[in-house]
Short mmCIF file of C-alpha atoms in Angstrom, two decimals:
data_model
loop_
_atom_site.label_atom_id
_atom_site.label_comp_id
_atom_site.label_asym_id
_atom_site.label_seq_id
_atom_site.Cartn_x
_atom_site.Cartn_y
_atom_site.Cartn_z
CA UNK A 1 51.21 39.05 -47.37
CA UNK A 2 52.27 36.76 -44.73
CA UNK A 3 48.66 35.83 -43.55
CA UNK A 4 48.32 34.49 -47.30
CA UNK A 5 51.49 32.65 -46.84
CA UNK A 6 50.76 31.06 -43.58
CA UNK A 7 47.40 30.14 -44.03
CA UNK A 8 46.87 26.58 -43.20
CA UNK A 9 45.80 23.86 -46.34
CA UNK A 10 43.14 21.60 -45.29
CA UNK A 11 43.36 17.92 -45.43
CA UNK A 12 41.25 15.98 -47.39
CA UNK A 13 38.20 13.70 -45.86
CA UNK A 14 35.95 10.98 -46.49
CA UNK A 15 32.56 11.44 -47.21
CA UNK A 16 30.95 8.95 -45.13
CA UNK A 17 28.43 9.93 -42.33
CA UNK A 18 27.52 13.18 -44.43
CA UNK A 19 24.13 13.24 -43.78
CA UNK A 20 22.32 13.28 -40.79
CA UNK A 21 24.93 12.37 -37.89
CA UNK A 22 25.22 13.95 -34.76
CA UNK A 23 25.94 17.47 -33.75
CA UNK A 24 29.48 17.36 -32.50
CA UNK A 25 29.54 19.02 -28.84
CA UNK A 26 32.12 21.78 -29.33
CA UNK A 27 31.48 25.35 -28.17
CA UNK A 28 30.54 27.56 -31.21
CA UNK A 29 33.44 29.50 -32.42
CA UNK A 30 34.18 33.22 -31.43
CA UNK A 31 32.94 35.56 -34.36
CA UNK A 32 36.93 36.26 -35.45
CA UNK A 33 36.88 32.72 -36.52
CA UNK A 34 33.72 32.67 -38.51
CA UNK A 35 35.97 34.31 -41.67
CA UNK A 36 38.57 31.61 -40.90
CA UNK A 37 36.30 28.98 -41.19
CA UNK A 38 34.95 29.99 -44.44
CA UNK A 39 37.77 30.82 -45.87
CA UNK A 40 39.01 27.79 -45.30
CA UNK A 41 36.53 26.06 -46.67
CA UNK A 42 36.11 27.26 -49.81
CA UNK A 43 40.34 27.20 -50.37
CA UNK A 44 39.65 23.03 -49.86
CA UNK A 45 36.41 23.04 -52.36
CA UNK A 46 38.58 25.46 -55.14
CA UNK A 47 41.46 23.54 -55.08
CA UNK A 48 39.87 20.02 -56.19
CA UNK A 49 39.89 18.18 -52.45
CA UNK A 50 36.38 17.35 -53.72
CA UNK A 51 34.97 16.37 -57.12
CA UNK A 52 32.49 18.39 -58.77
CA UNK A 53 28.76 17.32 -57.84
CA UNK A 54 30.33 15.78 -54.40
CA UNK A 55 28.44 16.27 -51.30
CA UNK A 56 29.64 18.20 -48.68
CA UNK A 57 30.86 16.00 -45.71
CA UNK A 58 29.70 17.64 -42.98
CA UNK A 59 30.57 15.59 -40.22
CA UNK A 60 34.19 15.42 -41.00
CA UNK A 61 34.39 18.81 -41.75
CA UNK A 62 33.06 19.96 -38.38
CA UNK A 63 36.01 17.48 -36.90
CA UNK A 64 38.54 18.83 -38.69
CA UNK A 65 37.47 23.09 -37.87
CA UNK A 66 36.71 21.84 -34.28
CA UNK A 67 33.13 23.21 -34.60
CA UNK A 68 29.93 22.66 -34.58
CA UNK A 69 27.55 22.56 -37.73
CA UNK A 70 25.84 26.21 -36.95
CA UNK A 71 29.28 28.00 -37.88
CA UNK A 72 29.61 25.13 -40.86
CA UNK A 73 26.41 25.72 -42.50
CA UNK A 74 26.95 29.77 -42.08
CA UNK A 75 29.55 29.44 -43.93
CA UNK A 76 28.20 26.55 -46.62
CA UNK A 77 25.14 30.41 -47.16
CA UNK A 78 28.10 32.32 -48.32
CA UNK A 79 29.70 30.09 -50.36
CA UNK A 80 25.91 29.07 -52.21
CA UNK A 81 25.51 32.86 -52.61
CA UNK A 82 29.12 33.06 -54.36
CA UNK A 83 28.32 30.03 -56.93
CA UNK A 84 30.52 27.42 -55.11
CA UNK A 85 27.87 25.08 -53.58
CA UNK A 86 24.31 24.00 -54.02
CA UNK A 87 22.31 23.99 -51.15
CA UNK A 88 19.65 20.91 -50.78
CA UNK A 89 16.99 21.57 -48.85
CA UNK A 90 17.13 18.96 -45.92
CA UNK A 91 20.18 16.87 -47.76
CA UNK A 92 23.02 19.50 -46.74
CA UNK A 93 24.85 20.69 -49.81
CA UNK A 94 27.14 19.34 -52.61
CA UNK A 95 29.46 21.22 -55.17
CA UNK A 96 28.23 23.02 -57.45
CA UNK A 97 28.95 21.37 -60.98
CA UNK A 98 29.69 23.16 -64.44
CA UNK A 99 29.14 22.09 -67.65
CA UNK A 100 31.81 22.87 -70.61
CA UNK A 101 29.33 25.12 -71.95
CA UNK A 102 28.92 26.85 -68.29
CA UNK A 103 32.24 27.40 -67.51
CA UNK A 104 32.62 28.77 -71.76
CA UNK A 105 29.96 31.07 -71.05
CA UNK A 106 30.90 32.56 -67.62
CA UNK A 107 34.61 33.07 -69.00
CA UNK A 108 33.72 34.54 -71.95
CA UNK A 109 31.48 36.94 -69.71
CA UNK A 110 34.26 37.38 -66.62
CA UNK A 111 36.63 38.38 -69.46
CA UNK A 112 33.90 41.23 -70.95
CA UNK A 113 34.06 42.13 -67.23
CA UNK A 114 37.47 42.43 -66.11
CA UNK A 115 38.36 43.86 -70.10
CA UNK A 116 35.99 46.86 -69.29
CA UNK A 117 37.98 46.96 -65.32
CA UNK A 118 40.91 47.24 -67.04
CA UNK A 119 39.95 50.00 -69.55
CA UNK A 120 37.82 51.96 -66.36
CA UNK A 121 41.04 51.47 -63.62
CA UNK A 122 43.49 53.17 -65.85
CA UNK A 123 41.37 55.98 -66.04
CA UNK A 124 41.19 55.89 -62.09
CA UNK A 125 43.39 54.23 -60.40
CA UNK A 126 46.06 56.13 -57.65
CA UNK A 127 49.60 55.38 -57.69
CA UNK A 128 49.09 54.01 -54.48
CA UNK A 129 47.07 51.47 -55.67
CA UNK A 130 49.18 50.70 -58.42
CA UNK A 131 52.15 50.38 -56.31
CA UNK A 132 49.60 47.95 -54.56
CA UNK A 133 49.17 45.37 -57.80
CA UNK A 134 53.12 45.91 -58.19
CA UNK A 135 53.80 44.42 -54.42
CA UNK A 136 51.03 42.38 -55.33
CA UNK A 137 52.80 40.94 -58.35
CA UNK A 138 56.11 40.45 -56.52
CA UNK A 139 54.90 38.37 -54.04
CA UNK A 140 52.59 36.38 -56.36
CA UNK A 141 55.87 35.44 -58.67
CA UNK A 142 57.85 34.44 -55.11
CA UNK A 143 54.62 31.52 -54.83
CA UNK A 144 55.08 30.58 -58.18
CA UNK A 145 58.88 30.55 -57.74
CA UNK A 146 58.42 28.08 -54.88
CA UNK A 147 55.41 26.12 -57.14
CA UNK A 148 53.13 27.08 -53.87
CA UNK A 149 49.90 26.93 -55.51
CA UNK A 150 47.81 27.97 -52.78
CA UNK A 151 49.64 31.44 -52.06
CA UNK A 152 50.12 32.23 -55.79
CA UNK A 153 46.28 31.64 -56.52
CA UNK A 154 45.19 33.62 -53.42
CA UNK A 155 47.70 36.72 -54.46
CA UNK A 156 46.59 35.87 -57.90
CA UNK A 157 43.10 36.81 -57.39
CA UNK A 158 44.02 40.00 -54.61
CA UNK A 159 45.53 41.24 -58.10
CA UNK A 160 42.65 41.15 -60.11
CA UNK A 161 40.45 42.20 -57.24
CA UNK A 162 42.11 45.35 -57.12
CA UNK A 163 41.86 46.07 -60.48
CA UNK A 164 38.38 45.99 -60.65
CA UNK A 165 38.07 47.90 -57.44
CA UNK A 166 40.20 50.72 -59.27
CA UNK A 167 37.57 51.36 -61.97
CA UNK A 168 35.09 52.96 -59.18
CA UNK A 169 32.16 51.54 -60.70
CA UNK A 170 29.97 50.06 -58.35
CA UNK A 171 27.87 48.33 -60.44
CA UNK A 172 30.30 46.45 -62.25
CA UNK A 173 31.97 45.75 -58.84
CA UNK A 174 28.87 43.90 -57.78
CA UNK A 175 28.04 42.61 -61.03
CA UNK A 176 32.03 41.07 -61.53
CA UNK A 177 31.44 39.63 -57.71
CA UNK A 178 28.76 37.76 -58.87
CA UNK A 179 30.20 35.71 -61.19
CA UNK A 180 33.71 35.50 -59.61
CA UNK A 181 32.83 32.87 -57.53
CA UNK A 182 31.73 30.34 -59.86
CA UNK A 183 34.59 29.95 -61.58
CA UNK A 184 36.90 30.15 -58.96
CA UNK A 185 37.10 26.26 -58.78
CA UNK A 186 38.30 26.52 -62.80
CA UNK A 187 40.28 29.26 -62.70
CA UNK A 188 42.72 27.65 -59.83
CA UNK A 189 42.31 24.14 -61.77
CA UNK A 190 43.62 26.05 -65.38
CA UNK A 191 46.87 26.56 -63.35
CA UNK A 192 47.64 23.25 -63.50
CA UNK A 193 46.62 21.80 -66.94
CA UNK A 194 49.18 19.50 -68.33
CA UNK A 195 49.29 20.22 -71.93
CA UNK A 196 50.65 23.43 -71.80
CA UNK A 197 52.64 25.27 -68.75
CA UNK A 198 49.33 27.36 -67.85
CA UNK A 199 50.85 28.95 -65.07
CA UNK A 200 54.06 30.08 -66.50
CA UNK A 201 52.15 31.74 -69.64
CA UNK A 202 49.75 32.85 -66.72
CA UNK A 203 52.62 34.43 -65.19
CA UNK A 204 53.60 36.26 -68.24
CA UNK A 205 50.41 37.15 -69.05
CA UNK A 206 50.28 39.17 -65.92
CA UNK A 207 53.69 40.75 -66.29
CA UNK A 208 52.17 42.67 -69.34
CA UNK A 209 48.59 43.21 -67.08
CA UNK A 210 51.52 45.10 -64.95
CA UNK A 211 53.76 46.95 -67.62
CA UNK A 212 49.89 48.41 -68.92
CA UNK A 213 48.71 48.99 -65.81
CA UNK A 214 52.09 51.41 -64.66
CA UNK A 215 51.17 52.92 -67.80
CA UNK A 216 48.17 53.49 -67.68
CA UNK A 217 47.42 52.02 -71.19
CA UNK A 218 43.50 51.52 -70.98
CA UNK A 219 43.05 49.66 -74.28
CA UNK A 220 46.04 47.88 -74.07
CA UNK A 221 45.15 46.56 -70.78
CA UNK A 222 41.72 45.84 -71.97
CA UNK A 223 42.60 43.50 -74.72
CA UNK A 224 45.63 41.11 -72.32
CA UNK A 225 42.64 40.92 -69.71
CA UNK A 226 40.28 39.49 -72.29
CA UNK A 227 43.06 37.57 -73.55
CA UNK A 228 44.37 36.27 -70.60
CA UNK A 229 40.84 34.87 -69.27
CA UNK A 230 40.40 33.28 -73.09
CA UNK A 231 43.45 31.53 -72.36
CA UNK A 232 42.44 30.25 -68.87
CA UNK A 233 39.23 29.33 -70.06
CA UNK A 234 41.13 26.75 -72.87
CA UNK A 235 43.21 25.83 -70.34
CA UNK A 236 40.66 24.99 -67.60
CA UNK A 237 38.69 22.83 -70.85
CA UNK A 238 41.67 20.93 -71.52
CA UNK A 239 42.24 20.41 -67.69
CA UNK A 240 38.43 18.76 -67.68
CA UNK A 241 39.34 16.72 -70.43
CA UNK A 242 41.93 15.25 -69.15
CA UNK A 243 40.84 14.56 -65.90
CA UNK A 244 39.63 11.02 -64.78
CA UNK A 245 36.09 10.02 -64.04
CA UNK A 246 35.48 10.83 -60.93
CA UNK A 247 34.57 8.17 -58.16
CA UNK A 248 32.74 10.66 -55.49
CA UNK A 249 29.20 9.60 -54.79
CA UNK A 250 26.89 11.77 -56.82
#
């Protein structure tokens, strides 16, 4: 896991100059860098550097990867296609904004999803892959022992990932993917809801994902899946509540 634990956080920018400036001169990236670039991109929109419904600065962004808008806007596809961004046509892009009712929906939906995962990987999953979530797991509580965010969320979702690729069903695989992605932004901002210690529960949530899981206790597993996305999803509203208006331009 050390390529989680050294991956480099992005700095926030401003968003001035957005829109229309000039293509900075740098030699495109080599194609090993292309998955760099996006990923770190979308680690900067999910954890918060930019309000919901903010444009994309594109311009400060290509000065801060070192490249030049072709590899940028590549990457801005992917992240439309997974839910994080809007793309406008001719106005570059902005991020992609939920309403409570959204983000209620999709969670109650995600949790459906990974419930039946859960139920589905414990009638499939190898030992090897269990040993997997367990090394997984061990790691993930080091982050949160060191209240590192960033690596915690990114083993966090490796975790769940894994799960769902252990109930060898390919069409709630894809299905799962496609909703992943747009609440990734809310699941990462639950985390850190004030009212309640989110990520400790969260922690302890997924201690008994892992005691089910060695056991291979489909219904059991099942129900703390559901559960545990319920409670992310009141965590994530209180988060939104709680939060200031935000000053980005629209």
């Amino acid at each position: 896991m050390s390529d989680i634990a050294s991956q480099n956080h992005p700095t926030p920018w401003s968003e001035a100059g957005a829109v229309g400036a000039q293509d900075p001169e740098r030699p495109e990236p080599p194609a090993s860098l292309h998955r760099e670039i996006l990923e770190r991109l979308r680690d900067h929109i999910v954890e918060g550097n930019l309000a919901d419904g903010a444009r994309i600065p594109e311009r400060q962004l290509c000065e801060m990867l070192g490249v030049s808008r072709t590899p940028l806007r590549e990457a801005l596809k992917v992240l439309a296609s997974e839910g994080l961004v809007d793309l406008l046509p001719n106005r570059g892009a902005r991020v992609r904004s939920l309403s409570a009712q959204d983000l209620a929906e999709l969670f109650d939906v995600m949790g459906g999803l990974e419930a039946l995962a859960g139920r589905l990987a414990c009638e499939n999953i190898t030992d090897e892959e269990i040993a997997e979530v367990e090394r997984l797991h061990h790691v993930m509580y080091g982050f949160y022992l060191h209240r590192d965010m960033h690596g915690y969320f990114n083993c966090n979702q490796l975790i769940h990932q894994t799960i769902v690729a252990a109930a060898r069903n390919s069409a709630l695989s894809a299905t799962y993917a496609s909703f992943a992605g747009r609440i990734r932004r809310a699941r990462y901002s639950a985390n850190l809801a004030r009212k309640r210690d989110r990520w400790g529960e969260a922690m302890r949530e997924h201690e008994a994902i892992l005691d089910a899981l060695r056991r291979r206790a489909g219904e059991e597993l099942s129900n703390v899946l559901f559960r545990h996305l319920r409670n992310k999803q009141m965590a994530a509203a209180d988060g939104a509540r709680d939060e200031p208006p935000s000053l980005s331009s629209p």
